[in-house]
mmCIF file of C-alpha atoms in Angstrom:
data_model
loop_
_atom_site.group_PDB
_atom_site.id
_atom_site.type_symbol
_atom_site.label_atom_id
_atom_site.label_comp_id
_atom_site.label_asym_id
_atom_site.label_seq_id
_atom_site.Cartn_x
_atom_site.Cartn_y
_atom_site.Cartn_z
ATOM 1 C CA MET A 1 0.001 -0.078 0.137
ATOM 2 C CA PRO A 2 1.303 3.490 -0.927
ATOM 3 C CA SER A 3 2.252 5.707 2.080
ATOM 4 C CA ILE A 4 2.635 9.342 2.742
ATOM 5 C CA TYR A 5 6.061 8.542 3.868
ATOM 6 C CA GLN A 6 7.320 8.109 0.411
ATOM 7 C CA LEU A 7 6.892 11.869 -0.303
ATOM 8 C CA LYS A 8 9.299 12.509 2.257
ATOM 9 C CA PRO A 9 12.375 13.046 0.175
ATOM 10 C CA ALA A 10 10.695 15.792 -1.743
ATOM 11 C CA PHE A 11 9.650 17.449 1.318
ATOM 12 C CA GLN A 12 13.343 17.189 2.783
ATOM 13 C CA GLY A 13 14.495 19.022 -0.287
ATOM 14 C CA LEU A 14 12.209 21.878 0.556
ATOM 15 C CA LEU A 15 13.424 21.952 3.915
ATOM 16 C CA ARG A 16 17.228 21.708 3.239
ATOM 17 C CA PRO A 17 18.135 25.426 3.131
ATOM 18 C CA LEU A 18 16.458 25.795 6.548
ATOM 19 C CA VAL A 19 18.189 22.734 8.085
ATOM 20 C CA ASN A 20 21.468 24.150 6.929
ATOM 21 C CA ALA A 21 20.974 27.514 8.618
ATOM 22 C CA LEU A 22 19.866 25.821 11.794
ATOM 23 C CA ALA A 23 23.019 23.687 11.768
ATOM 24 C CA ARG A 24 25.115 26.905 11.272
ATOM 25 C CA GLY A 25 23.220 28.313 14.282
ATOM 26 C CA GLY A 26 24.057 25.437 16.543
ATOM 27 C CA VAL A 27 20.742 23.923 16.667
ATOM 28 C CA THR A 28 20.984 20.037 17.412
ATOM 29 C CA ALA A 29 18.665 17.128 16.039
ATOM 30 C CA ASN A 30 18.182 16.144 19.669
ATOM 31 C CA GLN A 31 16.761 19.706 20.580
ATOM 32 C CA VAL A 32 14.495 19.413 17.568
ATOM 33 C CA THR A 33 13.139 16.083 18.421
ATOM 34 C CA VAL A 34 12.424 17.086 21.907
ATOM 35 C CA LEU A 35 10.822 20.196 20.505
ATOM 36 C CA ALA A 36 8.335 18.350 18.362
ATOM 37 C CA VAL A 37 7.258 16.126 21.608
ATOM 38 C CA VAL A 38 6.635 19.439 23.488
ATOM 39 C CA LEU A 39 4.429 20.685 20.544
ATOM 40 C CA CYS A 40 2.413 17.596 20.636
ATOM 41 C CA ALA A 41 2.022 17.646 24.452
ATOM 42 C CA ALA A 42 0.952 21.234 24.235
ATOM 43 C CA VAL A 43 -1.733 20.550 21.515
ATOM 44 C CA GLY A 44 -2.870 17.522 23.420
ATOM 45 C CA ALA A 45 -3.501 19.685 26.660
ATOM 46 C CA ALA A 46 -5.375 22.222 24.506
ATOM 47 C CA LEU A 47 -7.627 19.612 23.084
ATOM 48 C CA ALA A 48 -8.216 18.174 26.551
ATOM 49 C CA LEU A 49 -8.953 21.615 28.178
ATOM 50 C CA VAL A 50 -10.803 23.616 25.478
ATOM 51 C CA ASP A 51 -14.479 22.652 24.617
ATOM 52 C CA ASP A 52 -14.790 24.813 21.478
ATOM 53 C CA PRO A 53 -14.594 22.370 18.482
ATOM 54 C CA ARG A 54 -12.771 25.143 16.669
ATOM 55 C CA ILE A 55 -9.706 23.919 18.769
ATOM 56 C CA LEU A 56 -9.551 20.888 16.533
ATOM 57 C CA LEU A 57 -8.229 23.010 13.832
ATOM 58 C CA LEU A 58 -4.874 23.161 15.617
ATOM 59 C CA LEU A 59 -4.585 19.486 14.644
ATOM 60 C CA PRO A 60 -3.835 19.901 10.959
ATOM 61 C CA VAL A 61 -1.367 22.691 11.534
ATOM 62 C CA ALA A 62 0.352 21.164 14.440
ATOM 63 C CA LEU A 63 0.889 17.961 12.527
ATOM 64 C CA PHE A 64 2.350 19.616 9.600
ATOM 65 C CA LEU A 65 4.789 21.412 12.006
ATOM 66 C CA ARG A 66 5.494 18.115 13.708
ATOM 67 C CA MET A 67 6.134 16.488 10.153
ATOM 68 C CA ALA A 68 8.523 19.271 9.392
ATOM 69 C CA LEU A 69 10.313 19.086 12.605
ATOM 70 C CA ASN A 70 10.810 15.214 12.400
ATOM 71 C CA ALA A 71 12.154 15.662 8.985
ATOM 72 C CA ILE A 72 14.486 18.648 10.190
ATOM 73 C CA ASP A 73 15.904 16.312 13.093
ATOM 74 C CA GLY A 74 16.718 13.463 10.825
ATOM 75 C CA MET A 75 18.379 15.560 8.303
ATOM 76 C CA LEU A 76 20.543 17.307 10.878
ATOM 77 C CA ALA A 77 21.597 14.091 12.320
ATOM 78 C CA ARG A 78 22.400 12.554 8.981
ATOM 79 C CA GLU A 79 23.786 15.605 7.154
ATOM 80 C CA HIS A 80 25.480 17.488 9.818
ATOM 81 C CA ALA A 81 27.350 14.542 11.701
ATOM 82 C CA GLN A 82 24.841 14.692 14.658
ATOM 83 C CA GLN A 83 23.819 10.974 14.563
ATOM 84 C CA SER A 84 24.166 9.495 18.155
ATOM 85 C CA LYS A 85 22.581 6.632 20.259
ATOM 86 C CA LEU A 86 20.886 8.916 22.415
ATOM 87 C CA GLY A 87 19.353 10.486 19.164
ATOM 88 C CA ALA A 88 18.015 7.398 17.946
ATOM 89 C CA ILE A 89 16.328 6.448 21.371
ATOM 90 C CA LEU A 90 14.767 10.155 21.333
ATOM 91 C CA ASN A 91 13.728 9.663 17.730
ATOM 92 C CA GLU A 92 11.840 6.401 18.270
ATOM 93 C CA LEU A 93 10.555 7.247 21.720
ATOM 94 C CA GLY A 94 9.450 10.636 20.619
ATOM 95 C CA ASP A 95 7.153 9.510 17.761
ATOM 96 C CA VAL A 96 5.086 7.255 20.047
ATOM 97 C CA VAL A 97 5.019 9.517 23.019
ATOM 98 C CA GLY A 98 4.033 12.433 20.583
ATOM 99 C CA ASP A 99 1.381 10.280 18.949
ATOM 100 C CA ALA A 100 -0.151 9.507 22.411
ATOM 101 C CA ALA A 101 0.178 13.069 23.880
ATOM 102 C CA MET A 102 -1.613 14.577 20.889
ATOM 103 C CA TYR A 103 -4.241 11.996 20.109
ATOM 104 C CA LEU A 104 -5.229 10.207 23.252
ATOM 105 C CA PRO A 105 -6.801 13.625 24.530
ATOM 106 C CA LEU A 106 -9.374 13.393 21.849
ATOM 107 C CA ALA A 107 -10.946 10.420 23.701
ATOM 108 C CA LEU A 108 -11.726 12.731 26.784
ATOM 109 C CA ARG A 109 -13.835 15.152 24.246
ATOM 110 C CA PRO A 110 -17.709 14.887 24.611
ATOM 111 C CA GLY A 111 -19.105 12.536 21.821
ATOM 112 C CA PHE A 112 -15.885 11.330 20.541
ATOM 113 C CA PRO A 113 -15.436 7.506 20.301
ATOM 114 C CA ALA A 114 -12.898 6.966 23.169
ATOM 115 C CA ALA A 115 -12.635 3.149 22.449
ATOM 116 C CA ALA A 116 -11.733 3.825 18.700
ATOM 117 C CA ILE A 117 -9.195 6.426 19.610
ATOM 118 C CA VAL A 118 -7.518 4.527 22.199
ATOM 119 C CA VAL A 119 -7.098 1.318 19.971
ATOM 120 C CA PHE A 120 -5.929 3.685 17.181
ATOM 121 C CA VAL A 121 -3.067 5.023 19.323
ATOM 122 C CA LEU A 122 -2.303 1.460 20.733
ATOM 123 C CA ILE A 123 -2.124 -0.034 17.189
ATOM 124 C CA GLY A 124 0.119 2.990 16.214
ATOM 125 C CA VAL A 125 2.659 2.135 19.023
ATOM 126 C CA ILE A 126 2.748 -1.532 17.831
ATOM 127 C CA VAL A 127 3.177 -0.503 14.154
ATOM 128 C CA GLU A 128 6.379 1.478 15.192
ATOM 129 C CA MET A 129 7.675 -1.335 17.195
ATOM 130 C CA ALA A 130 7.275 -3.659 14.355
ATOM 131 C CA GLY A 131 9.367 -1.298 12.428
ATOM 132 C CA VAL A 132 11.982 -1.219 14.927
ATOM 133 C CA ILE A 133 12.171 -5.008 15.479
ATOM 134 C CA GLY A 134 13.344 -5.185 12.057
ATOM 135 C CA VAL A 135 16.790 -3.824 13.145
ATOM 136 C CA GLN A 136 16.798 -6.293 16.129
ATOM 137 C CA ILE A 137 16.615 -9.441 13.879
ATOM 138 C CA GLY A 138 19.300 -7.972 11.413
ATOM 139 C CA ALA A 139 16.978 -6.181 8.791
ATOM 140 C CA SER A 140 16.604 -2.396 8.283
ATOM 141 C CA ARG A 141 14.231 -0.315 10.092
ATOM 142 C CA ARG A 142 11.079 -0.978 8.379
ATOM 143 C CA TYR A 143 8.457 1.962 7.332
ATOM 144 C CA ASP A 144 6.096 -0.220 5.151
ATOM 145 C CA GLY A 145 2.608 0.208 5.090
ATOM 146 C CA PHE A 146 0.245 2.737 7.103
ATOM 147 C CA GLY A 147 2.738 4.463 9.298
ATOM 148 C CA LYS A 148 3.357 7.577 11.430
ATOM 149 C CA SER A 149 2.670 10.068 8.469
ATOM 150 C CA ASP A 150 -0.461 8.310 7.466
ATOM 151 C CA ARG A 151 -1.829 8.331 10.966
ATOM 152 C CA ALA A 152 -1.137 11.960 11.081
ATOM 153 C CA SER A 153 -3.006 12.527 7.806
ATOM 154 C CA VAL A 154 -6.014 10.982 9.188
ATOM 155 C CA VAL A 155 -6.097 12.836 12.365
ATOM 156 C CA GLY A 156 -5.289 16.093 10.554
ATOM 157 C CA ALA A 157 -8.193 15.536 8.204
ATOM 158 C CA ILE A 158 -10.453 14.834 11.176
ATOM 159 C CA GLY A 159 -9.358 18.163 12.957
ATOM 160 C CA LEU A 160 -10.359 19.872 9.727
ATOM 161 C CA VAL A 161 -13.677 18.366 9.141
ATOM 162 C CA TYR A 162 -14.774 18.396 12.713
ATOM 163 C CA GLY A 163 -13.164 21.796 13.545
ATOM 164 C CA PHE A 164 -15.518 23.280 10.918
ATOM 165 C CA GLY A 165 -18.281 21.254 11.809
ATOM 166 C CA TRP A 166 -18.582 19.452 8.350
ATOM 167 C CA ALA A 167 -19.604 16.188 9.576
ATOM 168 C CA PRO A 168 -21.787 14.634 12.352
ATOM 169 C CA LEU A 169 -19.990 12.995 15.446
ATOM 170 C CA ALA A 170 -21.876 9.652 14.832
ATOM 171 C CA TRP A 171 -19.522 9.182 11.816
ATOM 172 C CA LEU A 172 -16.145 9.989 13.479
ATOM 173 C CA ALA A 173 -15.503 6.347 14.834
ATOM 174 C CA TRP A 174 -15.143 5.095 11.218
ATOM 175 C CA PRO A 175 -12.026 6.959 10.074
ATOM 176 C CA PHE A 176 -10.393 5.780 13.401
ATOM 177 C CA TRP A 177 -11.335 2.103 12.928
ATOM 178 C CA ILE A 178 -10.239 1.989 9.237
ATOM 179 C CA ALA A 179 -6.927 3.551 10.083
ATOM 180 C CA THR A 180 -6.637 1.108 12.871
ATOM 181 C CA ALA A 181 -7.270 -1.764 10.513
ATOM 182 C CA LEU A 182 -4.830 -0.497 8.144
ATOM 183 C CA GLY A 183 -2.275 -0.285 10.917
ATOM 184 C CA ALA A 184 -2.788 -3.854 11.639
ATOM 185 C CA CYS A 185 -2.134 -4.787 8.102
ATOM 186 C CA ALA A 186 1.192 -2.543 8.500
ATOM 187 C CA ILE A 187 2.480 -4.644 11.461
ATOM 188 C CA ALA A 188 1.963 -7.912 9.348
ATOM 189 C CA THR A 189 3.775 -6.351 6.346
ATOM 190 C CA ARG A 190 6.745 -4.970 8.438
ATOM 191 C CA ALA A 191 7.234 -8.236 10.128
ATOM 192 C CA ARG A 192 6.821 -10.178 6.787
ATOM 193 C CA ARG A 193 9.289 -7.926 5.049
ATOM 194 C CA ALA A 194 11.785 -7.728 7.814
ATOM 195 C CA LEU A 195 11.936 -11.552 7.785
ATOM 196 C CA ALA A 196 12.312 -11.618 3.996
ATOM 197 C CA GLU A 197 15.142 -9.027 4.237
ATOM 198 C CA VAL A 198 16.923 -11.236 6.692
ATOM 199 C CA ARG A 199 16.367 -14.202 4.461
ATOM 200 C CA THR A 200 18.007 -12.444 1.575
ATOM 201 C CA LYS A 201 20.946 -11.368 3.483
ATOM 202 C CA GLY A 202 21.589 -14.909 4.672
ATOM 203 C CA ASP A 203 21.212 -16.286 1.006
ATOM 204 C CA ALA A 204 23.695 -13.741 -0.166
ATOM 205 C CA ALA A 205 26.292 -14.417 2.465
#
């Protein structure tokens, strides 16, 4: 299944001048990673505390900013000699902590499908874990299928639609359950392709 993640190289090309300027200014990849998590937590707190449905319009804006920050931290690490073991840990944990911090507060909003949202977040964590396990068994970090960027696109669209009141809340559970099903497929795909990659390496050895 095609993923928004495949658009990442083009997006990185647009960000490269900014990344180079940040590197010259002494900004580190780890600082940007932490900033992305702080952004998620701040938006999550606003979603939990503000009743006005227009607060949901923060989601598409914040998710776009987060996507940019995630691209920037990776580029700083790879292209400006900032890769580190701490950075790898922060990057992986930051993704799942940021998702939970921003998405779970939606379950607290009146009329929102709490069970669907919680399962959606849980499956997202397992999807990313399936990607990381590839490294543990000797494959690459897997990004196949419905991943972080795809989940963000779904939540961003939900924020836009329900922030403007374009659809009834009775429909809201469906996109979360559909995204959850696609996430479950991604778990299987990442596991299968990681195993295939290991077998291919073994055959070539």
